[in-house]
Amino acid sequence: MDAQQMMVMPVSGAVGAEVRGIDISRPLPAVTVATLRAALGEHGVLFFRDQALTEAQHIAFAEQFAKININRFFRAVEGWPQIAEVRKEPEQTKNIGGGWHTDHSYDQIPALGSLLYAREVPPSGGDTIFASMFAAYDALSDGLKRTLEGLRAVHSSRHVFGTQAKRGDDLKDRLGNAEAATQDAVHPMVITHPISGKKALYVNRGFTTHIEGWTVEESKPLLEYLYQHGARPEFSCRFNWAPGSMAFWDNRATWHLAVNDYQGHRRLMHRITLEGVAIS
Ligand SMILES: O=C(O)CCC(=O)C(=O)O
Ligand SMILES: [Fe+2]
């Protein structure tokens, strides 16, 4: 299929677009890759449906955009170190990514994003919600925008993946390597997006610990305001998965949240994460 037949259809007012008329199992022409990269920068997350992919094809699709980042904390799919398993079994009650967050903000150079591919989904539920941090930033007052542009925030993986993390027994065999969770990173609270050049709010409830130079207590009210603001429904979209669905999101432009509403059922996703670039 050529780039002419491909269509990028926004799925909500602020974030997300479905890409139709494309078969991502085969190598894509450079022009198509460039179009998809620009669309990712514009919409924050791209959705593809009804794609039958082997593990090797998932990897080949991802590698057209950036180098693969091997995740330190998630268990890999057997025989495929590049692919992390996001799995919830019927008897497990907690899920991975069940609160608003941005992956890898605790890294100095945060991952570009992930390509999450659905292999098994529950009969209903198990959606993923995405929020646009472009829209969240744009909707702030000029006064608060100016204040935030002078501030940086500290992000950490310790409280989530580290040895001190309050992790239910449930997640033990799905996450590991807690000793490696020692990163902290400082990033501007507003970043200029590397693809689109647009400004994005860059703090998240999952990994941001405090504002640089402020105490945790002092930081709380402002961060809490931003977390509630960013979660406003008009900045979000909700994706309902089927086997063969793929979501390709940009961590620098979005937050995401995996809805945990399918107790008693299995959900199995394969995730590839891509290396990012320095942000400022
Ligand atoms: O399972 C999902 O829908 C997303 C989980 C998540 O947060 C992630 O893979 O980064
Ligand atoms: Fe995540």
PDB file of C-alpha atoms and ligand atoms in Angstrom:
ATOM      1  CA  MET A   1       0.000   0.000   0.000  1.00  0.00           C
ATOM      2  CA  ASP A   2       1.418   3.434  -0.804  1.00  0.00           C
ATOM      3  CA  ALA A   3       1.342   6.626   1.203  1.00  0.00           C
ATOM      4  CA  GLN A   4      -1.502   8.036  -0.928  1.00  0.00           C
ATOM      5  CA  GLN A   5      -4.000   5.485   0.348  1.00  0.00           C
ATOM      6  CA  MET A   6      -2.991   5.886   3.966  1.00  0.00           C
ATOM      7  CA  MET A   7      -5.352   8.004   6.055  1.00  0.00           C
ATOM      8  CA  VAL A   8      -4.689   9.556   9.458  1.00  0.00           C
ATOM      9  CA  MET A   9      -8.039  10.128  11.190  1.00  0.00           C
ATOM     10  CA  PRO A  10      -8.132  12.004  14.530  1.00  0.00           C
ATOM     11  CA  VAL A  11     -10.126  10.088  17.152  1.00  0.00           C
ATOM     12  CA  SER A  12     -10.825  13.019  19.502  1.00  0.00           C
ATOM     13  CA  GLY A  13     -10.459  16.782  19.649  1.00  0.00           C
ATOM     14  CA  ALA A  14      -7.087  16.806  21.373  1.00  0.00           C
ATOM     15  CA  VAL A  15      -5.196  13.547  21.066  1.00  0.00           C
ATOM     16  CA  GLY A  16      -4.860  10.340  19.076  1.00  0.00           C
ATOM     17  CA  ALA A  17      -5.362   9.380  15.450  1.00  0.00           C
ATOM     18  CA  GLU A  18      -6.184   6.105  13.770  1.00  0.00           C
ATOM     19  CA  VAL A  19      -4.042   5.226  10.777  1.00  0.00           C
ATOM     20  CA  ARG A  20      -6.027   3.363   8.118  1.00  0.00           C
ATOM     21  CA  GLY A  21      -5.048   1.811   4.817  1.00  0.00           C
ATOM     22  CA  ILE A  22      -1.658   0.571   5.936  1.00  0.00           C
ATOM     23  CA  ASP A  23      -0.122  -2.857   6.447  1.00  0.00           C
ATOM     24  CA  ILE A  24       2.599  -2.444   9.062  1.00  0.00           C
ATOM     25  CA  SER A  25       3.846  -6.025   8.758  1.00  0.00           C
ATOM     26  CA  ARG A  26       5.979  -5.104   5.742  1.00  0.00           C
ATOM     27  CA  PRO A  27       8.828  -2.585   5.347  1.00  0.00           C
ATOM     28  CA  LEU A  28       7.426   0.886   4.664  1.00  0.00           C
ATOM     29  CA  PRO A  29       8.705   3.424   2.122  1.00  0.00           C
ATOM     30  CA  ALA A  30      10.734   6.245   3.704  1.00  0.00           C
ATOM     31  CA  VAL A  31       8.025   8.761   2.849  1.00  0.00           C
ATOM     32  CA  THR A  32       5.454   6.747   4.814  1.00  0.00           C
ATOM     33  CA  VAL A  33       7.751   6.512   7.826  1.00  0.00           C
ATOM     34  CA  ALA A  34       8.246  10.298   7.659  1.00  0.00           C
ATOM     35  CA  THR A  35       4.479  10.871   7.439  1.00  0.00           C
ATOM     36  CA  LEU A  36       3.856   8.612  10.438  1.00  0.00           C
ATOM     37  CA  ARG A  37       6.590  10.312  12.466  1.00  0.00           C
ATOM     38  CA  ALA A  38       5.069  13.732  11.770  1.00  0.00           C
ATOM     39  CA  ALA A  39       1.589  12.387  12.622  1.00  0.00           C
ATOM     40  CA  LEU A  40       2.930  11.038  15.919  1.00  0.00           C
ATOM     41  CA  GLY A  41       4.353  14.481  16.730  1.00  0.00           C
ATOM     42  CA  GLU A  42       1.021  16.077  15.836  1.00  0.00           C
ATOM     43  CA  HIS A  43      -1.428  13.665  17.520  1.00  0.00           C
ATOM     44  CA  GLY A  44       0.684  12.170  20.349  1.00  0.00           C
ATOM     45  CA  VAL A  45      -0.508   8.601  19.762  1.00  0.00           C
ATOM     46  CA  LEU A  46      -1.275   6.607  16.609  1.00  0.00           C
ATOM     47  CA  PHE A  47      -3.591   3.596  16.517  1.00  0.00           C
ATOM     48  CA  PHE A  48      -3.528   0.752  13.997  1.00  0.00           C
ATOM     49  CA  ARG A  49      -6.133  -2.012  13.836  1.00  0.00           C
ATOM     50  CA  ASP A  50      -6.289  -5.561  12.473  1.00  0.00           C
ATOM     51  CA  GLN A  51      -2.537  -5.980  12.052  1.00  0.00           C
ATOM     52  CA  ALA A  52      -1.314  -9.586  12.113  1.00  0.00           C
ATOM     53  CA  LEU A  53       2.264  -9.333  13.313  1.00  0.00           C
ATOM     54  CA  THR A  54       4.899 -11.838  14.328  1.00  0.00           C
ATOM     55  CA  GLU A  55       7.407 -10.754  16.977  1.00  0.00           C
ATOM     56  CA  ALA A  56       9.997 -10.182  14.208  1.00  0.00           C
ATOM     57  CA  GLN A  57       7.556  -7.949  12.286  1.00  0.00           C
ATOM     58  CA  HIS A  58       6.742  -5.945  15.430  1.00  0.00           C
ATOM     59  CA  ILE A  59      10.476  -5.348  15.899  1.00  0.00           C
ATOM     60  CA  ALA A  60      11.013  -4.481  12.218  1.00  0.00           C
ATOM     61  CA  PHE A  61       8.148  -1.937  12.303  1.00  0.00           C
ATOM     62  CA  ALA A  62       9.581  -0.304  15.438  1.00  0.00           C
ATOM     63  CA  GLU A  63      13.148  -0.143  14.113  1.00  0.00           C
ATOM     64  CA  GLN A  64      12.055   2.014  11.198  1.00  0.00           C
ATOM     65  CA  PHE A  65      11.502   4.862  13.706  1.00  0.00           C
ATOM     66  CA  ALA A  66      14.346   4.597  16.240  1.00  0.00           C
ATOM     67  CA  LYS A  67      16.647   2.244  18.078  1.00  0.00           C
ATOM     68  CA  ILE A  68      14.937  -0.166  20.486  1.00  0.00           C
ATOM     69  CA  ASN A  69      15.376   0.478  24.214  1.00  0.00           C
ATOM     70  CA  ILE A  70      15.587  -2.762  26.211  1.00  0.00           C
ATOM     71  CA  ASN A  71      13.432  -2.321  29.313  1.00  0.00           C
ATOM     72  CA  ARG A  72      15.181  -2.947  32.612  1.00  0.00           C
ATOM     73  CA  PHE A  73      12.090  -3.651  34.693  1.00  0.00           C
ATOM     74  CA  PHE A  74       9.573  -5.607  32.617  1.00  0.00           C
ATOM     75  CA  ARG A  75       9.866  -9.301  31.919  1.00  0.00           C
ATOM     76  CA  ALA A  76      10.749  -9.964  28.252  1.00  0.00           C
ATOM     77  CA  VAL A  77       8.845 -12.236  25.913  1.00  0.00           C
ATOM     78  CA  GLU A  78      10.668 -15.553  25.841  1.00  0.00           C
ATOM     79  CA  GLY A  79      13.264 -15.537  23.068  1.00  0.00           C
ATOM     80  CA  TRP A  80      12.690 -11.823  22.275  1.00  0.00           C
ATOM     81  CA  PRO A  81      14.684  -9.560  24.618  1.00  0.00           C
ATOM     82  CA  GLN A  82      13.556  -6.481  22.647  1.00  0.00           C
ATOM     83  CA  ILE A  83       9.889  -7.129  23.525  1.00  0.00           C
ATOM     84  CA  ALA A  84       8.507  -6.599  27.038  1.00  0.00           C
ATOM     85  CA  GLU A  85       5.460  -8.482  28.206  1.00  0.00           C
ATOM     86  CA  VAL A  86       2.591  -6.469  29.684  1.00  0.00           C
ATOM     87  CA  ARG A  87       0.560  -9.357  31.074  1.00  0.00           C
ATOM     88  CA  LYS A  88      -2.266  -9.691  33.580  1.00  0.00           C
ATOM     89  CA  GLU A  89      -3.528 -13.176  34.428  1.00  0.00           C
ATOM     90  CA  PRO A  90      -7.130 -13.899  35.525  1.00  0.00           C
ATOM     91  CA  GLU A  91      -6.076 -14.373  39.155  1.00  0.00           C
ATOM     92  CA  GLN A  92      -3.999 -11.186  39.326  1.00  0.00           C
ATOM     93  CA  THR A  93      -5.799  -8.090  40.544  1.00  0.00           C
ATOM     94  CA  LYS A  94      -3.274  -5.280  40.007  1.00  0.00           C
ATOM     95  CA  ASN A  95      -2.305  -4.084  36.561  1.00  0.00           C
ATOM     96  CA  ILE A  96       0.740  -2.336  35.146  1.00  0.00           C
ATOM     97  CA  GLY A  97       0.332   1.381  34.410  1.00  0.00           C
ATOM     98  CA  GLY A  98      -3.005   1.769  36.202  1.00  0.00           C
ATOM     99  CA  GLY A  99      -2.427   5.422  37.176  1.00  0.00           C
ATOM    100  CA  TRP A 100      -1.633   8.420  34.965  1.00  0.00           C
ATOM    101  CA  HIS A 101       2.029   8.445  33.968  1.00  0.00           C
ATOM    102  CA  THR A 102       4.589   9.027  31.247  1.00  0.00           C
ATOM    103  CA  ASP A 103       7.023   6.169  30.733  1.00  0.00           C
ATOM    104  CA  HIS A 104      10.739   6.769  31.371  1.00  0.00           C
ATOM    105  CA  SER A 105      10.560  10.393  32.564  1.00  0.00           C
ATOM    106  CA  TYR A 106      13.083   9.297  35.240  1.00  0.00           C
ATOM    107  CA  ASP A 107      15.718   8.879  32.507  1.00  0.00           C
ATOM    108  CA  GLN A 108      18.009  11.785  31.518  1.00  0.00           C
ATOM    109  CA  ILE A 109      17.068  10.994  27.938  1.00  0.00           C
ATOM    110  CA  PRO A 110      13.487   9.707  28.179  1.00  0.00           C
ATOM    111  CA  ALA A 111      12.336   7.045  25.738  1.00  0.00           C
ATOM    112  CA  LEU A 112      10.579   8.412  22.660  1.00  0.00           C
ATOM    113  CA  GLY A 113       7.593   6.147  23.174  1.00  0.00           C
ATOM    114  CA  SER A 114       6.301   2.623  22.916  1.00  0.00           C
ATOM    115  CA  LEU A 115       4.587   0.396  20.397  1.00  0.00           C
ATOM    116  CA  LEU A 116       2.083  -1.687  22.358  1.00  0.00           C
ATOM    117  CA  TYR A 117       0.527  -4.592  20.470  1.00  0.00           C
ATOM    118  CA  ALA A 118      -2.504  -6.543  21.717  1.00  0.00           C
ATOM    119  CA  ARG A 119      -2.262 -10.353  21.616  1.00  0.00           C
ATOM    120  CA  GLU A 120      -5.062 -11.323  24.049  1.00  0.00           C
ATOM    121  CA  VAL A 121      -7.717  -8.971  25.392  1.00  0.00           C
ATOM    122  CA  PRO A 122     -10.549  -9.419  27.914  1.00  0.00           C
ATOM    123  CA  PRO A 123     -14.125  -9.788  26.601  1.00  0.00           C
ATOM    124  CA  SER A 124     -14.741  -6.172  27.573  1.00  0.00           C
ATOM    125  CA  GLY A 125     -12.737  -3.441  29.307  1.00  0.00           C
ATOM    126  CA  GLY A 126      -8.955  -3.169  29.460  1.00  0.00           C
ATOM    127  CA  ASP A 127      -8.901   0.105  27.508  1.00  0.00           C
ATOM    128  CA  THR A 128      -6.000   2.538  27.616  1.00  0.00           C
ATOM    129  CA  ILE A 129      -6.608   6.284  28.060  1.00  0.00           C
ATOM    130  CA  PHE A 130      -4.199   8.863  26.640  1.00  0.00           C
ATOM    131  CA  ALA A 131      -4.018  12.579  27.466  1.00  0.00           C
ATOM    132  CA  SER A 132      -2.444  15.353  25.390  1.00  0.00           C
ATOM    133  CA  MET A 133       0.155  17.400  27.209  1.00  0.00           C
ATOM    134  CA  PHE A 134       0.077  19.900  24.313  1.00  0.00           C
ATOM    135  CA  ALA A 135      -3.606  20.548  25.038  1.00  0.00           C
ATOM    136  CA  ALA A 136      -2.978  20.619  28.790  1.00  0.00           C
ATOM    137  CA  TYR A 137      -0.230  23.232  28.376  1.00  0.00           C
ATOM    138  CA  ASP A 138      -2.215  25.336  25.888  1.00  0.00           C
ATOM    139  CA  ALA A 139      -5.193  25.590  28.250  1.00  0.00           C
ATOM    140  CA  LEU A 140      -3.163  27.095  31.130  1.00  0.00           C
ATOM    141  CA  SER A 141      -3.272  30.842  31.794  1.00  0.00           C
ATOM    142  CA  ASP A 142      -0.438  32.968  30.444  1.00  0.00           C
ATOM    143  CA  GLY A 143       0.617  33.692  34.012  1.00  0.00           C
ATOM    144  CA  LEU A 144       0.958  30.037  34.991  1.00  0.00           C
ATOM    145  CA  LYS A 145       2.654  29.248  31.656  1.00  0.00           C
ATOM    146  CA  ARG A 146       5.292  31.909  32.419  1.00  0.00           C
ATOM    147  CA  THR A 147       5.805  30.549  35.941  1.00  0.00           C
ATOM    148  CA  LEU A 148       6.198  26.962  34.740  1.00  0.00           C
ATOM    149  CA  GLU A 149       8.663  27.930  32.047  1.00  0.00           C
ATOM    150  CA  GLY A 150      11.121  28.974  34.749  1.00  0.00           C
ATOM    151  CA  LEU A 151      10.815  25.701  36.670  1.00  0.00           C
ATOM    152  CA  ARG A 152      12.277  22.238  36.461  1.00  0.00           C
ATOM    153  CA  ALA A 153      11.012  19.065  38.156  1.00  0.00           C
ATOM    154  CA  VAL A 154      12.713  15.971  39.532  1.00  0.00           C
ATOM    155  CA  HIS A 155      11.569  12.548  38.286  1.00  0.00           C
ATOM    156  CA  SER A 156      12.465   9.192  39.839  1.00  0.00           C
ATOM    157  CA  SER A 157      11.927   5.483  39.298  1.00  0.00           C
ATOM    158  CA  ARG A 158      12.780   4.490  42.871  1.00  0.00           C
ATOM    159  CA  HIS A 159       9.294   4.681  44.391  1.00  0.00           C
ATOM    160  CA  VAL A 160       7.772   2.702  41.499  1.00  0.00           C
ATOM    161  CA  PHE A 161      10.326   0.086  40.444  1.00  0.00           C
ATOM    162  CA  GLY A 162      12.902   0.278  43.262  1.00  0.00           C
ATOM    163  CA  THR A 163      13.572  -1.944  46.245  1.00  0.00           C
ATOM    164  CA  GLN A 164      11.452   0.372  48.441  1.00  0.00           C
ATOM    165  CA  ALA A 165       8.473   0.332  46.069  1.00  0.00           C
ATOM    166  CA  LYS A 166       5.153  -0.677  47.600  1.00  0.00           C
ATOM    167  CA  ARG A 167       4.482  -3.377  45.077  1.00  0.00           C
ATOM    168  CA  GLY A 168       1.823  -6.013  45.650  1.00  0.00           C
ATOM    169  CA  ASP A 169       2.960  -9.639  45.500  1.00  0.00           C
ATOM    170  CA  ASP A 170       0.830  -9.751  42.455  1.00  0.00           C
ATOM    171  CA  LEU A 171       3.266  -7.776  40.315  1.00  0.00           C
ATOM    172  CA  LYS A 172       6.399  -9.534  41.571  1.00  0.00           C
ATOM    173  CA  ASP A 173       6.881 -11.938  38.716  1.00  0.00           C
ATOM    174  CA  ARG A 174       6.017  -9.367  36.074  1.00  0.00           C
ATOM    175  CA  LEU A 175       8.500  -6.701  37.175  1.00  0.00           C
ATOM    176  CA  GLY A 176      12.048  -7.268  38.315  1.00  0.00           C
ATOM    177  CA  ASN A 177      15.520  -5.806  38.644  1.00  0.00           C
ATOM    178  CA  ALA A 178      14.581  -3.435  41.482  1.00  0.00           C
ATOM    179  CA  GLU A 179      18.287  -2.759  42.203  1.00  0.00           C
ATOM    180  CA  ALA A 180      18.497  -0.952  38.849  1.00  0.00           C
ATOM    181  CA  ALA A 181      15.804   1.551  39.874  1.00  0.00           C
ATOM    182  CA  THR A 182      18.169   4.259  41.033  1.00  0.00           C
ATOM    183  CA  GLN A 183      17.726   6.875  38.355  1.00  0.00           C
ATOM    184  CA  ASP A 184      16.626  10.411  39.008  1.00  0.00           C
ATOM    185  CA  ALA A 185      16.399  13.041  36.306  1.00  0.00           C
ATOM    186  CA  VAL A 186      15.612  16.737  36.230  1.00  0.00           C
ATOM    187  CA  HIS A 187      13.584  18.077  33.303  1.00  0.00           C
ATOM    188  CA  PRO A 188      11.939  21.421  32.479  1.00  0.00           C
ATOM    189  CA  MET A 189       8.260  21.433  33.494  1.00  0.00           C
ATOM    190  CA  VAL A 190       7.447  22.645  29.983  1.00  0.00           C
ATOM    191  CA  ILE A 191       9.359  21.095  27.097  1.00  0.00           C
ATOM    192  CA  THR A 192       9.559  21.874  23.406  1.00  0.00           C
ATOM    193  CA  HIS A 193       8.514  18.743  21.603  1.00  0.00           C
ATOM    194  CA  PRO A 194      11.380  17.273  19.539  1.00  0.00           C
ATOM    195  CA  ILE A 195       9.185  16.421  16.524  1.00  0.00           C
ATOM    196  CA  SER A 196       6.451  19.063  16.419  1.00  0.00           C
ATOM    197  CA  GLY A 197       8.214  22.015  18.108  1.00  0.00           C
ATOM    198  CA  LYS A 198       5.041  22.536  20.193  1.00  0.00           C
ATOM    199  CA  LYS A 199       5.185  23.160  23.940  1.00  0.00           C
ATOM    200  CA  ALA A 200       4.088  20.335  26.231  1.00  0.00           C
ATOM    201  CA  LEU A 201       3.533  20.102  29.973  1.00  0.00           C
ATOM    202  CA  TYR A 202       6.143  17.639  31.263  1.00  0.00           C
ATOM    203  CA  VAL A 203       5.307  16.432  34.771  1.00  0.00           C
ATOM    204  CA  ASN A 204       3.381  13.268  35.616  1.00  0.00           C
ATOM    205  CA  ARG A 205       1.843  11.686  38.688  1.00  0.00           C
ATOM    206  CA  GLY A 206       3.712   8.400  38.255  1.00  0.00           C
ATOM    207  CA  PHE A 207       7.296   9.586  38.336  1.00  0.00           C
ATOM    208  CA  THR A 208       7.568  13.305  39.192  1.00  0.00           C
ATOM    209  CA  THR A 209       8.595  13.667  42.841  1.00  0.00           C
ATOM    210  CA  HIS A 210       8.963  17.442  43.330  1.00  0.00           C
ATOM    211  CA  ILE A 211       9.883  20.763  41.789  1.00  0.00           C
ATOM    212  CA  GLU A 212      13.616  21.430  41.724  1.00  0.00           C
ATOM    213  CA  GLY A 213      14.654  23.621  44.663  1.00  0.00           C
ATOM    214  CA  TRP A 214      11.254  23.157  46.402  1.00  0.00           C
ATOM    215  CA  THR A 215      10.404  20.637  49.113  1.00  0.00           C
ATOM    216  CA  VAL A 216       8.076  17.741  48.361  1.00  0.00           C
ATOM    217  CA  GLU A 217       5.424  19.417  50.553  1.00  0.00           C
ATOM    218  CA  GLU A 218       5.789  22.772  48.807  1.00  0.00           C
ATOM    219  CA  SER A 219       5.595  21.095  45.402  1.00  0.00           C
ATOM    220  CA  LYS A 220       2.455  19.096  46.133  1.00  0.00           C
ATOM    221  CA  PRO A 221      -0.280  21.715  45.632  1.00  0.00           C
ATOM    222  CA  LEU A 222       1.041  22.956  42.270  1.00  0.00           C
ATOM    223  CA  LEU A 223       1.783  19.442  40.985  1.00  0.00           C
ATOM    224  CA  GLU A 224      -1.617  18.225  42.162  1.00  0.00           C
ATOM    225  CA  TYR A 225      -3.273  21.101  40.309  1.00  0.00           C
ATOM    226  CA  LEU A 226      -1.395  20.135  37.131  1.00  0.00           C
ATOM    227  CA  TYR A 227      -2.248  16.429  37.518  1.00  0.00           C
ATOM    228  CA  GLN A 228      -5.959  17.218  37.819  1.00  0.00           C
ATOM    229  CA  HIS A 229      -5.797  19.737  35.004  1.00  0.00           C
ATOM    230  CA  GLY A 230      -3.986  17.291  32.658  1.00  0.00           C
ATOM    231  CA  ALA A 231      -6.577  14.579  33.323  1.00  0.00           C
ATOM    232  CA  ARG A 232      -9.495  16.710  32.066  1.00  0.00           C
ATOM    233  CA  PRO A 233     -11.636  14.595  29.709  1.00  0.00           C
ATOM    234  CA  GLU A 234     -11.371  17.059  26.821  1.00  0.00           C
ATOM    235  CA  PHE A 235      -7.602  16.492  26.636  1.00  0.00           C
ATOM    236  CA  SER A 236      -7.976  12.698  26.410  1.00  0.00           C
ATOM    237  CA  CYS A 237      -8.999   9.801  24.201  1.00  0.00           C
ATOM    238  CA  ARG A 238      -9.771   6.190  25.088  1.00  0.00           C
ATOM    239  CA  PHE A 239      -8.651   3.220  23.013  1.00  0.00           C
ATOM    240  CA  ASN A 240     -10.555  -0.061  23.027  1.00  0.00           C
ATOM    241  CA  TRP A 241      -8.236  -2.903  22.070  1.00  0.00           C
ATOM    242  CA  ALA A 242      -8.835  -5.978  19.924  1.00  0.00           C
ATOM    243  CA  PRO A 243      -6.258  -8.644  19.123  1.00  0.00           C
ATOM    244  CA  GLY A 244      -4.089  -7.159  16.377  1.00  0.00           C
ATOM    245  CA  SER A 245      -4.450  -3.541  17.592  1.00  0.00           C
ATOM    246  CA  MET A 246      -1.316  -1.440  17.983  1.00  0.00           C
ATOM    247  CA  ALA A 247      -0.853   1.865  19.795  1.00  0.00           C
ATOM    248  CA  PHE A 248       2.288   3.882  19.123  1.00  0.00           C
ATOM    249  CA  TRP A 249       2.540   6.716  21.653  1.00  0.00           C
ATOM    250  CA  ASP A 250       4.955   9.566  22.241  1.00  0.00           C
ATOM    251  CA  ASN A 251       6.002   9.945  25.885  1.00  0.00           C
ATOM    252  CA  ARG A 252       6.996  13.590  25.385  1.00  0.00           C
ATOM    253  CA  ALA A 253       3.488  14.579  24.271  1.00  0.00           C
ATOM    254  CA  THR A 254       1.124  12.378  26.276  1.00  0.00           C
ATOM    255  CA  TRP A 255       0.268  10.678  29.539  1.00  0.00           C
ATOM    256  CA  HIS A 256      -1.422   7.262  29.571  1.00  0.00           C
ATOM    257  CA  LEU A 257      -3.402   5.088  31.982  1.00  0.00           C
ATOM    258  CA  ALA A 258      -4.329   1.396  31.639  1.00  0.00           C
ATOM    259  CA  VAL A 259      -7.907   0.891  32.921  1.00  0.00           C
ATOM    260  CA  ASN A 260      -8.073  -2.036  35.352  1.00  0.00           C
ATOM    261  CA  ASP A 261     -11.714  -3.099  34.883  1.00  0.00           C
ATOM    262  CA  TYR A 262     -11.469  -6.714  33.695  1.00  0.00           C
ATOM    263  CA  GLN A 263     -10.914  -8.809  36.816  1.00  0.00           C
ATOM    264  CA  GLY A 264     -10.906 -12.543  36.179  1.00  0.00           C
ATOM    265  CA  HIS A 265      -9.690 -12.263  32.601  1.00  0.00           C
ATOM    266  CA  ARG A 266      -6.318 -12.411  30.885  1.00  0.00           C
ATOM    267  CA  ARG A 267      -4.859  -9.465  28.990  1.00  0.00           C
ATOM    268  CA  LEU A 268      -1.573  -9.932  27.147  1.00  0.00           C
ATOM    269  CA  MET A 269       0.265  -7.161  25.330  1.00  0.00           C
ATOM    270  CA  HIS A 270       3.691  -6.995  23.699  1.00  0.00           C
ATOM    271  CA  ARG A 271       5.584  -3.760  24.122  1.00  0.00           C
ATOM    272  CA  ILE A 272       8.581  -2.334  22.297  1.00  0.00           C
ATOM    273  CA  THR A 273      10.090   0.909  23.565  1.00  0.00           C
ATOM    274  CA  LEU A 274      12.124   3.277  21.393  1.00  0.00           C
ATOM    275  CA  GLU A 275      15.120   5.380  22.400  1.00  0.00           C
ATOM    276  CA  GLY A 276      14.480   9.110  22.603  1.00  0.00           C
ATOM    277  CA  VAL A 277      16.571  12.246  22.316  1.00  0.00           C
ATOM    278  CA  ALA A 278      17.576  14.861  24.884  1.00  0.00           C
ATOM    279  CA  ILE A 279      14.650  17.144  25.757  1.00  0.00           C
ATOM    280  CA  SER A 280      14.685  20.807  26.735  1.00  0.00           C
TER     281      SER A 280
HETATM  282  O1  LIG B   1      -1.352  -1.962  29.322  1.00  0.00           O
HETATM  283  C1  LIG B   1      -1.504  -0.826  28.893  1.00  0.00           C
HETATM  284  O2  LIG B   1      -2.503  -0.463  28.269  1.00  0.00           O
HETATM  285  C2  LIG B   1      -0.413   0.194  29.111  1.00  0.00           C
HETATM  286  C3  LIG B   1       0.507  -0.200  30.202  1.00  0.00           C
HETATM  287  C4  LIG B   1       1.628   0.793  30.348  1.00  0.00           C
HETATM  288  O3  LIG B   1       1.559   1.730  31.094  1.00  0.00           O
HETATM  289  C5  LIG B   1       2.793   0.656  29.499  1.00  0.00           C
HETATM  290  O4  LIG B   1       2.932  -0.341  28.789  1.00  0.00           O
HETATM  291  O5  LIG B   1       3.628   1.582  29.505  1.00  0.00           O
HETATM  292 FE    FE B   2       3.214   3.110  30.748  1.00  0.00          FE
END
